[in-house]
Amino acid sequence: MKQKLMCILFIDDDEPTNFLNKLLVEEMGCAHHVQVVTSGMEALEYLTGTGSFNNNEQNHPRPDLIFLDINMPGMDGWEFLDHYQKLPPHQKANIVMVMLTTSLNPDDEKAAQQNIEISGFENKPLQPEVIKKILTRFFPEVC
C-alpha cells in the first residue's frame, strides 16, 4: 500500500477552483487531509494554529504540500510569502510550496524561481499529471 501525504493545503480565493482541486486530490487518494483556505491571512492562521484553527493539530494537520495562488484580494501570494518566511522553522520546515496560478506574467514565474520557499510554478487548472509530477519529485514514497 502506498503512503499518503498527511495534508495538502490550497490557498486560493476562487471557490470553484478550490472545489475542483480538492475533489481531484481526494479522487487521487494521495493525502489524508485536504484543507482549503481562501486568503493568505487564513493560511497563516492555519499554519500557526491561531484564529479559527486554534492549534488543533488533529483536525488541522501540518501540510506537506501547499498550492499557493498569486492573485488574491487582501493579502496576495507574494505578501503571504513575506509573512511565511518569518514563521519559526518548526511551522514551515519541509513544506513543499508550489505556485498555482492563472498568471501569464513571466515576471511572476521568474520571481517564484528566485524565492527559496517556492519549489514549483504551475498553471491552473490543476491536472492529475501535475500532481503526479510534484509527488514523484518531492514525495517519491507517495507515488
mmCIF file with all atom_site columns, C-alpha atoms in Angstrom:
data_model
loop_
_atom_site.group_PDB
_atom_site.id
_atom_site.type_symbol
_atom_site.label_atom_id
_atom_site.label_alt_id
_atom_site.label_comp_id
_atom_site.label_asym_id
_atom_site.label_entity_id
_atom_site.label_seq_id
_atom_site.pdbx_PDB_ins_code
_atom_site.Cartn_x
_atom_site.Cartn_y
_atom_site.Cartn_z
_atom_site.occupancy
_atom_site.B_iso_or_equiv
_atom_site.pdbx_formal_charge
_atom_site.auth_seq_id
_atom_site.auth_comp_id
_atom_site.auth_asym_id
_atom_site.auth_atom_id
_atom_site.pdbx_PDB_model_num
ATOM 1   C CA . MET A 1 1   ? 0.000   0.000  0.000   1.00 0.00 ? 1   MET A CA 1
ATOM 2   C CA . LYS A 1 2   ? 1.385   3.382  -0.979  1.00 0.00 ? 2   LYS A CA 1
ATOM 3   C CA . GLN A 1 3   ? 1.807   6.099  1.603   1.00 0.00 ? 3   GLN A CA 1
ATOM 4   C CA . LYS A 1 4   ? -0.226  9.299  1.585   1.00 0.00 ? 4   LYS A CA 1
ATOM 5   C CA . LEU A 1 5   ? 0.697   12.853 2.413   1.00 0.00 ? 5   LEU A CA 1
ATOM 6   C CA . MET A 1 6   ? -0.690  13.944 5.749   1.00 0.00 ? 6   MET A CA 1
ATOM 7   C CA . CYS A 1 7   ? -2.158  17.171 4.350   1.00 0.00 ? 7   CYS A CA 1
ATOM 8   C CA . ILE A 1 8   ? -2.332  19.280 1.208   1.00 0.00 ? 8   ILE A CA 1
ATOM 9   C CA . LEU A 1 9   ? -3.222  22.946 1.702   1.00 0.00 ? 9   LEU A CA 1
ATOM 10  C CA . PHE A 1 10  ? -4.761  25.055 -1.075  1.00 0.00 ? 10  PHE A CA 1
ATOM 11  C CA . ILE A 1 11  ? -4.545  28.833 -0.683  1.00 0.00 ? 11  ILE A CA 1
ATOM 12  C CA . ASP A 1 12  ? -6.834  30.371 -3.273  1.00 0.00 ? 12  ASP A CA 1
ATOM 13  C CA . ASP A 1 13  ? -9.737  32.818 -3.197  1.00 0.00 ? 13  ASP A CA 1
ATOM 14  C CA . ASP A 1 14  ? -11.609 31.167 -6.089  1.00 0.00 ? 14  ASP A CA 1
ATOM 15  C CA . GLU A 1 15  ? -14.218 28.798 -4.639  1.00 0.00 ? 15  GLU A CA 1
ATOM 16  C CA . PRO A 1 16  ? -14.998 26.832 -7.840  1.00 0.00 ? 16  PRO A CA 1
ATOM 17  C CA . THR A 1 17  ? -11.268 26.229 -8.362  1.00 0.00 ? 17  THR A CA 1
ATOM 18  C CA . ASN A 1 18  ? -10.900 25.126 -4.741  1.00 0.00 ? 18  ASN A CA 1
ATOM 19  C CA . PHE A 1 19  ? -13.820 22.727 -5.078  1.00 0.00 ? 19  PHE A CA 1
ATOM 20  C CA . LEU A 1 20  ? -12.324 21.120 -8.195  1.00 0.00 ? 20  LEU A CA 1
ATOM 21  C CA . ASN A 1 21  ? -8.796  20.966 -6.755  1.00 0.00 ? 21  ASN A CA 1
ATOM 22  C CA . LYS A 1 22  ? -9.992  19.363 -3.538  1.00 0.00 ? 22  LYS A CA 1
ATOM 23  C CA . LEU A 1 23  ? -12.094 16.864 -5.472  1.00 0.00 ? 23  LEU A CA 1
ATOM 24  C CA . LEU A 1 24  ? -9.149  15.986 -7.712  1.00 0.00 ? 24  LEU A CA 1
ATOM 25  C CA . VAL A 1 25  ? -6.800  15.344 -4.794  1.00 0.00 ? 25  VAL A CA 1
ATOM 26  C CA . GLU A 1 26  ? -9.437  13.315 -2.942  1.00 0.00 ? 26  GLU A CA 1
ATOM 27  C CA . GLU A 1 27  ? -10.092 11.192 -6.035  1.00 0.00 ? 27  GLU A CA 1
ATOM 28  C CA . MET A 1 28  ? -6.358  10.577 -6.466  1.00 0.00 ? 28  MET A CA 1
ATOM 29  C CA . GLY A 1 29  ? -6.149  9.428  -2.843  1.00 0.00 ? 29  GLY A CA 1
ATOM 30  C CA . CYS A 1 30  ? -2.743  10.972 -2.244  1.00 0.00 ? 30  CYS A CA 1
ATOM 31  C CA . ALA A 1 31  ? -3.493  12.817 1.018   1.00 0.00 ? 31  ALA A CA 1
ATOM 32  C CA . HIS A 1 32  ? -5.219  12.000 4.293   1.00 0.00 ? 32  HIS A CA 1
ATOM 33  C CA . HIS A 1 33  ? -6.488  15.562 4.620   1.00 0.00 ? 33  HIS A CA 1
ATOM 34  C CA . VAL A 1 34  ? -7.132  18.352 2.100   1.00 0.00 ? 34  VAL A CA 1
ATOM 35  C CA . GLN A 1 35  ? -7.502  21.829 3.538   1.00 0.00 ? 35  GLN A CA 1
ATOM 36  C CA . VAL A 1 36  ? -8.708  24.844 1.593   1.00 0.00 ? 36  VAL A CA 1
ATOM 37  C CA . VAL A 1 37  ? -8.319  28.436 2.748   1.00 0.00 ? 37  VAL A CA 1
ATOM 38  C CA . THR A 1 38  ? -9.369  31.467 0.759   1.00 0.00 ? 38  THR A CA 1
ATOM 39  C CA . SER A 1 39  ? -6.805  34.060 1.822   1.00 0.00 ? 39  SER A CA 1
ATOM 40  C CA . GLY A 1 40  ? -3.187  34.455 2.777   1.00 0.00 ? 40  GLY A CA 1
ATOM 41  C CA . MET A 1 41  ? -4.221  35.565 6.268   1.00 0.00 ? 41  MET A CA 1
ATOM 42  C CA . GLU A 1 42  ? -6.358  32.471 6.778   1.00 0.00 ? 42  GLU A CA 1
ATOM 43  C CA . ALA A 1 43  ? -3.425  30.339 5.594   1.00 0.00 ? 43  ALA A CA 1
ATOM 44  C CA . LEU A 1 44  ? -1.138  31.941 8.168   1.00 0.00 ? 44  LEU A CA 1
ATOM 45  C CA . GLU A 1 45  ? -3.733  31.217 10.865  1.00 0.00 ? 45  GLU A CA 1
ATOM 46  C CA . TYR A 1 46  ? -3.892  27.604 9.710   1.00 0.00 ? 46  TYR A CA 1
ATOM 47  C CA . LEU A 1 47  ? -0.107  27.221 9.777   1.00 0.00 ? 47  LEU A CA 1
ATOM 48  C CA . THR A 1 48  ? 0.265   28.881 13.177  1.00 0.00 ? 48  THR A CA 1
ATOM 49  C CA . GLY A 1 49  ? -2.799  27.289 14.791  1.00 0.00 ? 49  GLY A CA 1
ATOM 50  C CA . THR A 1 50  ? -4.386  30.646 15.543  1.00 0.00 ? 50  THR A CA 1
ATOM 51  C CA . GLY A 1 51  ? -7.719  32.262 14.767  1.00 0.00 ? 51  GLY A CA 1
ATOM 52  C CA . SER A 1 52  ? -10.355 29.739 13.809  1.00 0.00 ? 52  SER A CA 1
ATOM 53  C CA . PHE A 1 53  ? -7.761  26.946 13.745  1.00 0.00 ? 53  PHE A CA 1
ATOM 54  C CA . ASN A 1 54  ? -6.808  27.150 17.452  1.00 0.00 ? 54  ASN A CA 1
ATOM 55  C CA . ASN A 1 55  ? -3.737  24.904 17.205  1.00 0.00 ? 55  ASN A CA 1
ATOM 56  C CA . ASN A 1 56  ? -5.760  21.698 16.992  1.00 0.00 ? 56  ASN A CA 1
ATOM 57  C CA . GLU A 1 57  ? -3.320  19.535 15.028  1.00 0.00 ? 57  GLU A CA 1
ATOM 58  C CA . GLN A 1 58  ? -5.640  16.545 14.957  1.00 0.00 ? 58  GLN A CA 1
ATOM 59  C CA . ASN A 1 59  ? -8.272  18.396 12.928  1.00 0.00 ? 59  ASN A CA 1
ATOM 60  C CA . HIS A 1 60  ? -5.792  20.716 11.221  1.00 0.00 ? 60  HIS A CA 1
ATOM 61  C CA . PRO A 1 61  ? -2.631  18.746 10.412  1.00 0.00 ? 61  PRO A CA 1
ATOM 62  C CA . ARG A 1 62  ? 0.510   20.479 9.240   1.00 0.00 ? 62  ARG A CA 1
ATOM 63  C CA . PRO A 1 63  ? 0.640   20.441 5.422   1.00 0.00 ? 63  PRO A CA 1
ATOM 64  C CA . ASP A 1 64  ? 3.272   18.552 3.483   1.00 0.00 ? 64  ASP A CA 1
ATOM 65  C CA . LEU A 1 65  ? 2.359   20.405 0.297   1.00 0.00 ? 65  LEU A CA 1
ATOM 66  C CA . ILE A 1 66  ? 0.930   23.878 -0.280  1.00 0.00 ? 66  ILE A CA 1
ATOM 67  C CA . PHE A 1 67  ? -0.551  25.155 -3.530  1.00 0.00 ? 67  PHE A CA 1
ATOM 68  C CA . LEU A 1 68  ? -0.473  28.960 -3.446  1.00 0.00 ? 68  LEU A CA 1
ATOM 69  C CA . ASP A 1 69  ? -2.344  31.330 -5.744  1.00 0.00 ? 69  ASP A CA 1
ATOM 70  C CA . ILE A 1 70  ? -0.685  34.652 -6.575  1.00 0.00 ? 70  ILE A CA 1
ATOM 71  C CA . ASN A 1 71  ? -3.610  36.972 -7.215  1.00 0.00 ? 71  ASN A CA 1
ATOM 72  C CA . MET A 1 72  ? -5.910  37.197 -4.209  1.00 0.00 ? 72  MET A CA 1
ATOM 73  C CA . PRO A 1 73  ? -7.624  40.202 -2.624  1.00 0.00 ? 73  PRO A CA 1
ATOM 74  C CA . GLY A 1 74  ? -6.286  41.471 0.664   1.00 0.00 ? 74  GLY A CA 1
ATOM 75  C CA . MET A 1 75  ? -3.062  39.533 1.072   1.00 0.00 ? 75  MET A CA 1
ATOM 76  C CA . ASP A 1 76  ? -1.816  38.180 -2.255  1.00 0.00 ? 76  ASP A CA 1
ATOM 77  C CA . GLY A 1 77  ? 0.533   35.236 -2.668  1.00 0.00 ? 77  GLY A CA 1
ATOM 78  C CA . TRP A 1 78  ? 3.666   37.378 -2.567  1.00 0.00 ? 78  TRP A CA 1
ATOM 79  C CA . GLU A 1 79  ? 2.578   39.096 0.653   1.00 0.00 ? 79  GLU A CA 1
ATOM 80  C CA . PHE A 1 80  ? 1.756   35.691 2.138   1.00 0.00 ? 80  PHE A CA 1
ATOM 81  C CA . LEU A 1 81  ? 5.302   34.574 1.310   1.00 0.00 ? 81  LEU A CA 1
ATOM 82  C CA . ASP A 1 82  ? 6.750   37.624 3.080   1.00 0.00 ? 82  ASP A CA 1
ATOM 83  C CA . HIS A 1 83  ? 4.900   36.600 6.259   1.00 0.00 ? 83  HIS A CA 1
ATOM 84  C CA . TYR A 1 84  ? 5.565   32.884 5.746   1.00 0.00 ? 84  TYR A CA 1
ATOM 85  C CA . GLN A 1 85  ? 9.323   33.478 5.617   1.00 0.00 ? 85  GLN A CA 1
ATOM 86  C CA . LYS A 1 86  ? 9.142   34.984 9.125   1.00 0.00 ? 86  LYS A CA 1
ATOM 87  C CA . LEU A 1 87  ? 7.466   31.917 10.656  1.00 0.00 ? 87  LEU A CA 1
ATOM 88  C CA . PRO A 1 88  ? 9.501   29.828 13.081  1.00 0.00 ? 88  PRO A CA 1
ATOM 89  C CA . PRO A 1 89  ? 11.286  26.919 11.395  1.00 0.00 ? 89  PRO A CA 1
ATOM 90  C CA . HIS A 1 90  ? 9.059   24.266 13.002  1.00 0.00 ? 90  HIS A CA 1
ATOM 91  C CA . GLN A 1 91  ? 5.978   25.816 11.367  1.00 0.00 ? 91  GLN A CA 1
ATOM 92  C CA . LYS A 1 92  ? 7.376   25.703 7.841   1.00 0.00 ? 92  LYS A CA 1
ATOM 93  C CA . ALA A 1 93  ? 10.067  23.008 7.835   1.00 0.00 ? 93  ALA A CA 1
ATOM 94  C CA . ASN A 1 94  ? 9.858   20.507 4.995   1.00 0.00 ? 94  ASN A CA 1
ATOM 95  C CA . ILE A 1 95  ? 6.715   22.021 3.481   1.00 0.00 ? 95  ILE A CA 1
ATOM 96  C CA . VAL A 1 96  ? 6.827   21.979 -0.306  1.00 0.00 ? 96  VAL A CA 1
ATOM 97  C CA . MET A 1 97  ? 5.142   25.054 -1.763  1.00 0.00 ? 97  MET A CA 1
ATOM 98  C CA . VAL A 1 98  ? 4.025   25.325 -5.380  1.00 0.00 ? 98  VAL A CA 1
ATOM 99  C CA . MET A 1 99  ? 2.600   28.446 -7.002  1.00 0.00 ? 99  MET A CA 1
ATOM 100 C CA . LEU A 1 100 ? -0.621  27.508 -8.781  1.00 0.00 ? 100 LEU A CA 1
ATOM 101 C CA . THR A 1 101 ? -1.830  30.444 -10.808 1.00 0.00 ? 101 THR A CA 1
ATOM 102 C CA . THR A 1 102 ? -3.518  31.778 -13.909 1.00 0.00 ? 102 THR A CA 1
ATOM 103 C CA . SER A 1 103 ? -0.831  34.455 -14.192 1.00 0.00 ? 103 SER A CA 1
ATOM 104 C CA . LEU A 1 104 ? 0.812   34.591 -17.605 1.00 0.00 ? 104 LEU A CA 1
ATOM 105 C CA . ASN A 1 105 ? 3.280   37.224 -16.432 1.00 0.00 ? 105 ASN A CA 1
ATOM 106 C CA . PRO A 1 106 ? 6.813   35.847 -16.955 1.00 0.00 ? 106 PRO A CA 1
ATOM 107 C CA . ASP A 1 107 ? 7.982   38.068 -14.083 1.00 0.00 ? 107 ASP A CA 1
ATOM 108 C CA . ASP A 1 108 ? 5.804   36.051 -11.691 1.00 0.00 ? 108 ASP A CA 1
ATOM 109 C CA . GLU A 1 109 ? 7.427   32.798 -12.743 1.00 0.00 ? 109 GLU A CA 1
ATOM 110 C CA . LYS A 1 110 ? 10.891  34.347 -12.505 1.00 0.00 ? 110 LYS A CA 1
ATOM 111 C CA . ALA A 1 111 ? 10.139  35.723 -9.023  1.00 0.00 ? 111 ALA A CA 1
ATOM 112 C CA . ALA A 1 112 ? 8.838   32.309 -7.947  1.00 0.00 ? 112 ALA A CA 1
ATOM 113 C CA . GLN A 1 113 ? 12.018  30.627 -9.183  1.00 0.00 ? 113 GLN A CA 1
ATOM 114 C CA . GLN A 1 114 ? 14.100  33.077 -7.167  1.00 0.00 ? 114 GLN A CA 1
ATOM 115 C CA . ASN A 1 115 ? 12.136  32.606 -3.933  1.00 0.00 ? 115 ASN A CA 1
ATOM 116 C CA . ILE A 1 116 ? 13.665  29.911 -1.725  1.00 0.00 ? 116 ILE A CA 1
ATOM 117 C CA . GLU A 1 117 ? 10.245  28.984 -0.308  1.00 0.00 ? 117 GLU A CA 1
ATOM 118 C CA . ILE A 1 118 ? 8.792   28.134 -3.737  1.00 0.00 ? 118 ILE A CA 1
ATOM 119 C CA . SER A 1 119 ? 9.532   24.680 -5.149  1.00 0.00 ? 119 SER A CA 1
ATOM 120 C CA . GLY A 1 120 ? 7.498   24.939 -8.342  1.00 0.00 ? 120 GLY A CA 1
ATOM 121 C CA . PHE A 1 121 ? 5.332   27.101 -10.564 1.00 0.00 ? 121 PHE A CA 1
ATOM 122 C CA . GLU A 1 122 ? 2.278   25.594 -12.260 1.00 0.00 ? 122 GLU A CA 1
ATOM 123 C CA . ASN A 1 123 ? -0.616  26.990 -14.232 1.00 0.00 ? 123 ASN A CA 1
ATOM 124 C CA . LYS A 1 124 ? -4.278  26.459 -13.423 1.00 0.00 ? 124 LYS A CA 1
ATOM 125 C CA . PRO A 1 125 ? -6.262  24.365 -13.783 1.00 0.00 ? 125 PRO A CA 1
ATOM 126 C CA . LEU A 1 126 ? -4.548  21.726 -11.686 1.00 0.00 ? 126 LEU A CA 1
ATOM 127 C CA . GLN A 1 127 ? -4.277  18.429 -13.544 1.00 0.00 ? 127 GLN A CA 1
ATOM 128 C CA . PRO A 1 128 ? -3.592  14.883 -12.285 1.00 0.00 ? 128 PRO A CA 1
ATOM 129 C CA . GLU A 1 129 ? -0.334  14.832 -14.275 1.00 0.00 ? 129 GLU A CA 1
ATOM 130 C CA . VAL A 1 130 ? 0.890   17.928 -12.428 1.00 0.00 ? 130 VAL A CA 1
ATOM 131 C CA . ILE A 1 131 ? 0.116   16.384 -9.047  1.00 0.00 ? 131 ILE A CA 1
ATOM 132 C CA . LYS A 1 132 ? 1.875   13.151 -10.072 1.00 0.00 ? 132 LYS A CA 1
ATOM 133 C CA . LYS A 1 133 ? 4.912   15.134 -11.254 1.00 0.00 ? 133 LYS A CA 1
ATOM 134 C CA . ILE A 1 134 ? 5.117   17.005 -7.941  1.00 0.00 ? 134 ILE A CA 1
ATOM 135 C CA . LEU A 1 135 ? 4.653   13.833 -5.903  1.00 0.00 ? 135 LEU A CA 1
ATOM 136 C CA . THR A 1 136 ? 7.319   11.995 -7.916  1.00 0.00 ? 136 THR A CA 1
ATOM 137 C CA . ARG A 1 137 ? 9.783   14.833 -7.477  1.00 0.00 ? 137 ARG A CA 1
ATOM 138 C CA . PHE A 1 138 ? 9.251   15.719 -3.821  1.00 0.00 ? 138 PHE A CA 1
ATOM 139 C CA . PHE A 1 139 ? 7.455   12.738 -2.264  1.00 0.00 ? 139 PHE A CA 1
ATOM 140 C CA . PRO A 1 140 ? 8.631   9.574  -4.064  1.00 0.00 ? 140 PRO A CA 1
ATOM 141 C CA . GLU A 1 141 ? 7.322   7.400  -1.222  1.00 0.00 ? 141 GLU A CA 1
ATOM 142 C CA . VAL A 1 142 ? 3.775   8.514  -2.095  1.00 0.00 ? 142 VAL A CA 1
ATOM 143 C CA . CYS A 1 143 ? 3.966   7.535  -5.773  1.00 0.00 ? 143 CYS A CA 1
#
